[in-house]
PDB file of C-alpha atoms in Angstrom:
ATOM      1  CA  MET A   1      23.938   6.804  42.835  1.00 92.00           C
ATOM      2  CA  LYS A   2      22.483   8.267  39.653  1.00 97.00           C
ATOM      3  CA  LYS A   3      18.839   7.724  38.759  1.00 98.00           C
ATOM      4  CA  LEU A   4      18.342   5.817  35.519  1.00 98.00           C
ATOM      5  CA  THR A   5      14.736   5.551  34.285  1.00 98.00           C
ATOM      6  CA  ILE A   6      13.991   3.143  31.490  1.00 98.00           C
ATOM      7  CA  LEU A   7      10.834   3.313  29.299  1.00 97.00           C
ATOM      8  CA  SER A   8      10.436  -0.061  27.534  1.00 96.00           C
ATOM      9  CA  GLY A   9       8.024  -1.134  24.847  1.00 93.00           C
ATOM     10  CA  ALA A  10       6.937  -4.043  22.659  1.00 91.00           C
ATOM     11  CA  GLY A  11      10.282  -4.173  20.763  1.00 92.00           C
ATOM     12  CA  ILE A  12      12.149  -5.549  23.709  1.00 96.00           C
ATOM     13  CA  SER A  13       9.575  -8.389  24.335  1.00 95.00           C
ATOM     14  CA  ALA A  14       9.368  -9.161  20.553  1.00 91.00           C
ATOM     15  CA  GLU A  15      12.902 -10.457  20.734  1.00 94.00           C
ATOM     16  CA  SER A  16      11.735 -13.104  23.267  1.00 95.00           C
ATOM     17  CA  GLY A  17       9.079 -14.266  20.833  1.00 91.00           C
ATOM     18  CA  ILE A  18       6.148 -12.226  22.130  1.00 89.00           C
ATOM     19  CA  LYS A  19       4.118 -10.996  19.180  1.00 76.00           C
ATOM     20  CA  THR A  20       3.094  -7.389  18.996  1.00 69.00           C
ATOM     21  CA  PHE A  21       0.620  -5.473  16.952  1.00 62.00           C
ATOM     22  CA  ARG A  22       1.282  -2.565  14.576  1.00 55.00           C
ATOM     23  CA  ASP A  23      -0.806   0.525  14.709  1.00 47.00           C
ATOM     24  CA  GLY A  24      -0.739   0.625  10.889  1.00 49.00           C
ATOM     25  CA  ASP A  25      -3.101  -2.360  10.411  1.00 49.00           C
ATOM     26  CA  GLY A  26      -4.866  -2.291  13.830  1.00 48.00           C
ATOM     27  CA  LEU A  27      -4.499  -6.005  14.192  1.00 53.00           C
ATOM     28  CA  TRP A  28      -3.105  -8.120  17.088  1.00 65.00           C
ATOM     29  CA  GLU A  29      -2.719 -11.813  16.339  1.00 65.00           C
ATOM     30  CA  ASN A  30      -5.237 -11.351  13.482  1.00 73.00           C
ATOM     31  CA  HIS A  31      -7.811  -9.770  15.788  1.00 78.00           C
ATOM     32  CA  ASN A  32      -9.078  -6.174  15.497  1.00 84.00           C
ATOM     33  CA  ILE A  33      -7.672  -4.258  18.476  1.00 84.00           C
ATOM     34  CA  ALA A  34     -11.101  -2.808  19.247  1.00 87.00           C
ATOM     35  CA  ASP A  35     -12.530  -6.286  19.644  1.00 92.00           C
ATOM     36  CA  VAL A  36     -10.009  -7.616  22.193  1.00 93.00           C
ATOM     37  CA  ALA A  37      -8.507  -4.534  23.923  1.00 93.00           C
ATOM     38  CA  SER A  38     -11.424  -2.185  24.636  1.00 95.00           C
ATOM     39  CA  PRO A  39     -14.295  -1.902  27.090  1.00 97.00           C
ATOM     40  CA  GLU A  40     -16.637  -2.064  24.004  1.00 97.00           C
ATOM     41  CA  GLY A  41     -15.071  -5.328  22.961  1.00 96.00           C
ATOM     42  CA  TRP A  42     -15.518  -6.759  26.493  1.00 97.00           C
ATOM     43  CA  ARG A  43     -19.180  -5.780  26.514  1.00 97.00           C
ATOM     44  CA  LYS A  44     -19.695  -7.298  23.029  1.00 97.00           C
ATOM     45  CA  ASP A  45     -18.023 -10.646  23.489  1.00 97.00           C
ATOM     46  CA  ARG A  46     -16.415 -11.541  26.865  1.00 97.00           C
ATOM     47  CA  GLU A  47     -15.646 -15.056  25.770  1.00 97.00           C
ATOM     48  CA  LEU A  48     -13.537 -13.792  22.790  1.00 96.00           C
ATOM     49  CA  VAL A  49     -11.610 -11.359  24.983  1.00 97.00           C
ATOM     50  CA  LEU A  50     -10.911 -13.968  27.688  1.00 98.00           C
ATOM     51  CA  GLU A  51      -9.649 -16.488  25.165  1.00 96.00           C
ATOM     52  CA  PHE A  52      -7.512 -13.942  23.474  1.00 94.00           C
ATOM     53  CA  TYR A  53      -5.681 -13.111  26.710  1.00 96.00           C
ATOM     54  CA  ASN A  54      -5.624 -16.792  27.820  1.00 97.00           C
ATOM     55  CA  GLN A  55      -3.644 -17.516  24.583  1.00 93.00           C
ATOM     56  CA  ARG A  56      -1.248 -14.628  25.392  1.00 94.00           C
ATOM     57  CA  ARG A  57      -0.874 -15.896  28.968  1.00 96.00           C
ATOM     58  CA  ARG A  58      -0.135 -19.444  27.775  1.00 96.00           C
ATOM     59  CA  GLN A  59       2.479 -18.072  25.348  1.00 94.00           C
ATOM     60  CA  LEU A  60       4.097 -16.064  28.199  1.00 96.00           C
ATOM     61  CA  HIS A  61       4.769 -19.306  30.018  1.00 97.00           C
ATOM     62  CA  GLU A  62       6.841 -20.448  27.036  1.00 96.00           C
ATOM     63  CA  VAL A  63       9.219 -17.535  26.553  1.00 97.00           C
ATOM     64  CA  GLU A  64      12.234 -16.250  28.502  1.00 98.00           C
ATOM     65  CA  PRO A  65      13.883 -12.826  29.071  1.00 98.00           C
ATOM     66  CA  ASN A  66      16.409 -11.966  26.456  1.00 98.00           C
ATOM     67  CA  ASP A  67      19.770 -10.361  26.794  1.00 98.00           C
ATOM     68  CA  ALA A  68      18.266  -6.865  26.744  1.00 98.00           C
ATOM     69  CA  HIS A  69      16.167  -7.651  29.782  1.00 98.00           C
ATOM     70  CA  LYS A  70      19.167  -9.219  31.555  1.00 98.00           C
ATOM     71  CA  LEU A  71      21.501  -6.243  30.821  1.00 98.00           C
ATOM     72  CA  ILE A  72      18.866  -3.872  32.139  1.00 98.00           C
ATOM     73  CA  ALA A  73      18.630  -5.915  35.356  1.00 98.00           C
ATOM     74  CA  ASP A  74      22.448  -5.802  35.677  1.00 98.00           C
ATOM     75  CA  LEU A  75      22.343  -1.995  35.616  1.00 98.00           C
ATOM     76  CA  GLU A  76      20.902  -2.064  39.120  1.00 97.00           C
ATOM     77  CA  LYS A  77      24.484  -2.720  40.364  1.00 97.00           C
ATOM     78  CA  TYR A  78      25.449   0.785  39.122  1.00 97.00           C
ATOM     79  CA  PHE A  79      22.341   2.909  39.095  1.00 98.00           C
ATOM     80  CA  GLU A  80      19.099   3.478  40.894  1.00 98.00           C
ATOM     81  CA  VAL A  81      17.046   1.918  38.138  1.00 98.00           C
ATOM     82  CA  GLN A  82      13.292   2.502  37.594  1.00 98.00           C
ATOM     83  CA  ILE A  83      11.605   0.718  34.712  1.00 98.00           C
ATOM     84  CA  ILE A  84       8.375   2.062  33.185  1.00 98.00           C
ATOM     85  CA  THR A  85       7.052  -0.488  30.747  1.00 97.00           C
ATOM     86  CA  GLN A  86       4.237  -0.489  28.273  1.00 94.00           C
ATOM     87  CA  ASN A  87       4.453  -4.334  28.164  1.00 95.00           C
ATOM     88  CA  ILE A  88       2.039  -6.584  29.994  1.00 96.00           C
ATOM     89  CA  ASP A  89       4.534  -9.510  30.328  1.00 97.00           C
ATOM     90  CA  ASP A  90       6.774 -10.262  33.307  1.00 98.00           C
ATOM     91  CA  LEU A  91      10.019 -10.551  31.482  1.00 98.00           C
ATOM     92  CA  HIS A  92      11.721  -7.634  33.236  1.00 98.00           C
ATOM     93  CA  GLU A  93      10.866  -9.293  36.625  1.00 98.00           C
ATOM     94  CA  ARG A  94      12.081 -12.661  35.509  1.00 98.00           C
ATOM     95  CA  ALA A  95      15.400 -11.133  34.366  1.00 98.00           C
ATOM     96  CA  GLY A  96      15.880  -9.781  37.934  1.00 98.00           C
ATOM     97  CA  SER A  97      14.744  -6.114  37.773  1.00 98.00           C
ATOM     98  CA  LYS A  98      13.148  -4.933  41.005  1.00 97.00           C
ATOM     99  CA  ASN A  99      11.401  -1.590  40.314  1.00 98.00           C
ATOM    100  CA  ILE A 100       8.874  -1.867  37.582  1.00 98.00           C
ATOM    101  CA  ILE A 101       5.792   0.163  36.777  1.00 98.00           C
ATOM    102  CA  HIS A 102       3.449  -1.608  34.364  1.00 98.00           C
ATOM    103  CA  LEU A 103       1.550   1.196  32.678  1.00 96.00           C
ATOM    104  CA  HIS A 104      -0.780  -1.030  30.716  1.00 95.00           C
ATOM    105  CA  GLY A 105      -1.373  -3.751  33.321  1.00 97.00           C
ATOM    106  CA  GLU A 106      -0.090  -7.312  33.854  1.00 98.00           C
ATOM    107  CA  LEU A 107      -1.002 -10.483  32.012  1.00 97.00           C
ATOM    108  CA  PHE A 108      -0.375 -12.675  35.078  1.00 98.00           C
ATOM    109  CA  LYS A 109      -3.011 -10.772  37.051  1.00 98.00           C
ATOM    110  CA  SER A 110      -6.790 -10.589  36.867  1.00 98.00           C
ATOM    111  CA  CYS A 111      -9.290  -8.260  38.469  1.00 98.00           C
ATOM    112  CA  SER A 112     -12.999  -7.782  39.020  1.00 98.00           C
ATOM    113  CA  CYS A 113     -14.727  -6.301  36.023  1.00 97.00           C
ATOM    114  CA  ASN A 114     -16.593  -3.984  38.377  1.00 96.00           C
ATOM    115  CA  ASN A 115     -13.604  -2.964  40.540  1.00 96.00           C
ATOM    116  CA  ARG A 116     -10.081  -2.909  39.130  1.00 94.00           C
ATOM    117  CA  SER A 117      -8.678  -2.598  42.664  1.00 96.00           C
ATOM    118  CA  LEU A 118      -9.625  -6.192  43.390  1.00 98.00           C
ATOM    119  CA  ILE A 119      -6.583  -7.796  41.883  1.00 98.00           C
ATOM    120  CA  TYR A 120      -5.462 -11.465  41.840  1.00 98.00           C
ATOM    121  CA  GLU A 121      -2.545 -13.522  40.702  1.00 98.00           C
ATOM    122  CA  GLN A 122      -3.518 -15.234  37.447  1.00 98.00           C
ATOM    123  CA  LYS A 123      -1.104 -17.669  35.989  1.00 97.00           C
ATOM    124  CA  GLU A 124      -3.788 -19.865  34.257  1.00 98.00           C
ATOM    125  CA  ASP A 125      -6.782 -19.247  32.042  1.00 98.00           C
ATOM    126  CA  ILE A 126      -9.634 -17.052  33.062  1.00 98.00           C
ATOM    127  CA  ASN A 127     -13.075 -18.642  32.170  1.00 98.00           C
ATOM    128  CA  ILE A 128     -16.613 -17.401  32.002  1.00 98.00           C
ATOM    129  CA  GLY A 129     -17.979 -17.863  35.498  1.00 98.00           C
ATOM    130  CA  ASP A 130     -14.673 -17.218  37.333  1.00 98.00           C
ATOM    131  CA  LYS A 131     -15.633 -14.590  39.906  1.00 98.00           C
ATOM    132  CA  ALA A 132     -13.973 -12.018  42.018  1.00 98.00           C
ATOM    133  CA  GLU A 133     -14.818 -11.690  45.704  1.00 98.00           C
ATOM    134  CA  ASP A 134     -17.438  -8.996  44.845  1.00 98.00           C
ATOM    135  CA  GLY A 135     -19.260 -11.602  42.683  1.00 98.00           C
ATOM    136  CA  ALA A 136     -18.318 -10.007  39.440  1.00 98.00           C
ATOM    137  CA  GLN A 137     -16.683 -11.757  36.473  1.00 98.00           C
ATOM    138  CA  LEU A 138     -12.871 -11.751  36.486  1.00 98.00           C
ATOM    139  CA  ARG A 139     -11.246  -9.930  33.593  1.00 98.00           C
ATOM    140  CA  PRO A 140      -7.608  -9.511  32.490  1.00 98.00           C
ATOM    141  CA  PHE A 141      -5.750  -6.880  34.558  1.00 98.00           C
ATOM    142  CA  ILE A 142      -5.039  -4.886  31.453  1.00 97.00           C
ATOM    143  CA  VAL A 143      -5.539  -1.200  30.651  1.00 96.00           C
ATOM    144  CA  TRP A 144      -7.599  -1.292  27.473  1.00 95.00           C
ATOM    145  CA  PHE A 145      -7.825   1.570  24.946  1.00 90.00           C
ATOM    146  CA  GLY A 146     -10.198   4.143  26.296  1.00 91.00           C
ATOM    147  CA  GLU A 147      -9.497   3.353  29.954  1.00 94.00           C
ATOM    148  CA  ASP A 148      -7.578   5.520  32.385  1.00 93.00           C
ATOM    149  CA  VAL A 149      -3.964   4.719  33.047  1.00 94.00           C
ATOM    150  CA  PRO A 150      -3.845   4.675  36.874  1.00 95.00           C
ATOM    151  CA  LEU A 151      -0.023   4.622  37.224  1.00 96.00           C
ATOM    152  CA  MET A 152       0.615   7.493  34.796  1.00 95.00           C
ATOM    153  CA  LYS A 153       1.158  10.063  37.614  1.00 96.00           C
ATOM    154  CA  GLU A 154       3.719   7.858  39.336  1.00 97.00           C
ATOM    155  CA  ALA A 155       5.485   7.225  36.107  1.00 97.00           C
ATOM    156  CA  ALA A 156       5.640  10.957  35.298  1.00 97.00           C
ATOM    157  CA  GLU A 157       7.187  11.592  38.720  1.00 97.00           C
ATOM    158  CA  LYS A 158       9.872   8.951  38.132  1.00 97.00           C
ATOM    159  CA  ALA A 159      10.604  10.486  34.678  1.00 97.00           C
ATOM    160  CA  ARG A 160      11.120  13.890  36.268  1.00 97.00           C
ATOM    161  CA  GLU A 161      13.586  12.524  38.804  1.00 97.00           C
ATOM    162  CA  ALA A 162      15.781  10.762  36.137  1.00 98.00           C
ATOM    163  CA  ASP A 163      19.420  11.742  35.541  1.00 97.00           C
ATOM    164  CA  ILE A 164      19.386   9.385  32.527  1.00 97.00           C
ATOM    165  CA  PHE A 165      16.234   8.457  30.624  1.00 97.00           C
ATOM    166  CA  LEU A 166      16.520   5.462  28.298  1.00 97.00           C
ATOM    167  CA  VAL A 167      13.769   4.681  25.767  1.00 95.00           C
ATOM    168  CA  ILE A 168      14.047   1.115  24.422  1.00 95.00           C
ATOM    169  CA  GLY A 169      11.830  -0.887  22.031  1.00 92.00           C
ATOM    170  CA  THR A 170       9.161   1.724  21.463  1.00 88.00           C
ATOM    171  CA  SER A 171       8.421   4.319  18.800  1.00 79.00           C
ATOM    172  CA  LEU A 172       6.225   6.122  21.407  1.00 75.00           C
ATOM    173  CA  GLN A 173       3.054   6.240  19.374  1.00 70.00           C
ATOM    174  CA  VAL A 174       0.680   5.321  22.192  1.00 70.00           C
ATOM    175  CA  TYR A 175      -0.370   8.056  24.576  1.00 73.00           C
ATOM    176  CA  PRO A 176      -0.173   8.929  27.339  1.00 79.00           C
ATOM    177  CA  ALA A 177       3.051   6.957  27.642  1.00 78.00           C
ATOM    178  CA  ALA A 178       4.520   8.890  24.744  1.00 77.00           C
ATOM    179  CA  GLY A 179       4.276  12.045  26.797  1.00 85.00           C
ATOM    180  CA  LEU A 180       6.774  10.859  29.389  1.00 91.00           C
ATOM    181  CA  ILE A 181       9.777  12.160  27.465  1.00 88.00           C
ATOM    182  CA  HIS A 182       8.360  15.607  27.874  1.00 89.00           C
ATOM    183  CA  GLU A 183       8.510  15.256  31.727  1.00 93.00           C
ATOM    184  CA  ILE A 184      12.301  14.779  31.906  1.00 94.00           C
ATOM    185  CA  LYS A 185      14.602  17.541  33.195  1.00 95.00           C
ATOM    186  CA  ASP A 186      16.522  19.783  30.822  1.00 92.00           C
ATOM    187  CA  ASP A 187      19.856  18.338  31.982  1.00 94.00           C
ATOM    188  CA  CYS A 188      18.636  14.701  31.778  1.00 96.00           C
ATOM    189  CA  LEU A 189      20.502  12.566  29.256  1.00 95.00           C
ATOM    190  CA  LEU A 190      18.010  11.076  26.803  1.00 94.00           C
ATOM    191  CA  ILE A 191      18.998   7.913  25.046  1.00 94.00           C
ATOM    192  CA  VAL A 192      16.784   6.071  22.452  1.00 92.00           C
ATOM    193  CA  ILE A 193      17.367   2.534  21.338  1.00 94.00           C
ATOM    194  CA  ASN A 194      14.970   1.731  18.389  1.00 89.00           C
ATOM    195  CA  PRO A 195      15.669   0.348  14.895  1.00 88.00           C
ATOM    196  CA  ASN A 196      12.844   2.383  13.347  1.00 79.00           C
ATOM    197  CA  GLU A 197      12.522   6.080  12.762  1.00 68.00           C
ATOM    198  CA  THR A 198      10.706   7.714  15.600  1.00 63.00           C
ATOM    199  CA  GLY A 199       8.823  10.932  15.405  1.00 59.00           C
ATOM    200  CA  PHE A 200       8.129  11.830  18.983  1.00 59.00           C
ATOM    201  CA  GLY A 201       9.891  15.265  19.014  1.00 58.00           C
ATOM    202  CA  TYR A 202      13.030  14.718  21.005  1.00 63.00           C
ATOM    203  CA  GLY A 203      15.042  16.832  18.555  1.00 62.00           C
ATOM    204  CA  GLU A 204      18.784  16.831  18.741  1.00 72.00           C
ATOM    205  CA  ARG A 205      18.981  16.326  22.514  1.00 77.00           C
ATOM    206  CA  ALA A 206      18.750  12.476  22.271  1.00 86.00           C
ATOM    207  CA  VAL A 207      21.545  10.006  21.730  1.00 90.00           C
ATOM    208  CA  VAL A 208      19.923   7.598  19.186  1.00 89.00           C
ATOM    209  CA  ILE A 209      20.998   4.011  18.668  1.00 92.00           C
ATOM    210  CA  LYS A 210      19.237   2.627  15.677  1.00 92.00           C
ATOM    211  CA  GLU A 211      19.466  -1.060  16.654  1.00 94.00           C
ATOM    212  CA  THR A 212      17.252  -3.782  18.139  1.00 95.00           C
ATOM    213  CA  ALA A 213      16.868  -3.820  21.900  1.00 96.00           C
ATOM    214  CA  THR A 214      19.407  -6.571  22.447  1.00 97.00           C
ATOM    215  CA  LYS A 215      22.027  -5.302  20.078  1.00 97.00           C
ATOM    216  CA  GLY A 216      21.546  -1.727  21.339  1.00 97.00           C
ATOM    217  CA  MET A 217      21.893  -2.688  24.973  1.00 97.00           C
ATOM    218  CA  LYS A 218      25.064  -4.553  24.282  1.00 97.00           C
ATOM    219  CA  LEU A 219      26.452  -1.487  22.515  1.00 96.00           C
ATOM    220  CA  LEU A 220      25.351   0.832  25.373  1.00 97.00           C
ATOM    221  CA  PHE A 221      25.978  -1.124  28.435  1.00 96.00           C
ATOM    222  CA  ASP A 222      29.710  -0.366  29.073  1.00 95.00           C
ATOM    223  CA  LYS A 223      29.182   3.274  28.028  1.00 94.00           C
ATOM    224  CA  LEU A 224      26.415   3.609  30.664  1.00 94.00           C
ATOM    225  CA  ILE A 225      28.538   2.107  33.351  1.00 93.00           C
ATOM    226  CA  ASN A 226      31.216   4.757  32.673  1.00 90.00           C
ATOM    227  CA  MET A 227      28.551   7.451  33.389  1.00 87.00           C
ATOM    228  CA  LYS A 228      27.629   6.109  36.838  1.00 79.00           C
TER     229      LYS A 228
END
């Protein structure tokens, strides 16, 4: 069975109604990214950061996987599928996908602010005073800007193993995730689904589908199955 590795980004979740931020204005839900997604922001105003992610978590309860998520899950019938996602939602899981690496963390988890290896399921709000077992304040289990990406090594290994590497819903502007396409084998088929121009140096080797995630997956699905 061929190995299909999928790198997904904010574009696939946006079609389910999850708002994203644009690097151009540096804002996420009208908040400066540095204020809500950095260690400095956490040190400055924990209450603001917790409420920001509490709102995101509440929103996640209200959305559902879209057709792109579901078609990706269906591909497990034909390929050995590995998803590497930059998204912090659980929509791939809810669609039925099994093998998922969350590079940037998971919204439905929390961790100790002193020890990110103390991890807890977190479906509801995190409040000031909610403690981990080490006595430290709970924080969102999110990789903030300026923090290490612990699963990057595992993701790079999966990229190197791929026979087909599909990039969907991301313009690959955030590193180190953007570097994953440089890990794939020379004979790996590279496919990119993204409605916008991307400038991450894949040259002419990529098959580019300039569509949204859902429309692109519908166009690609049968063609992929014929490659199994």
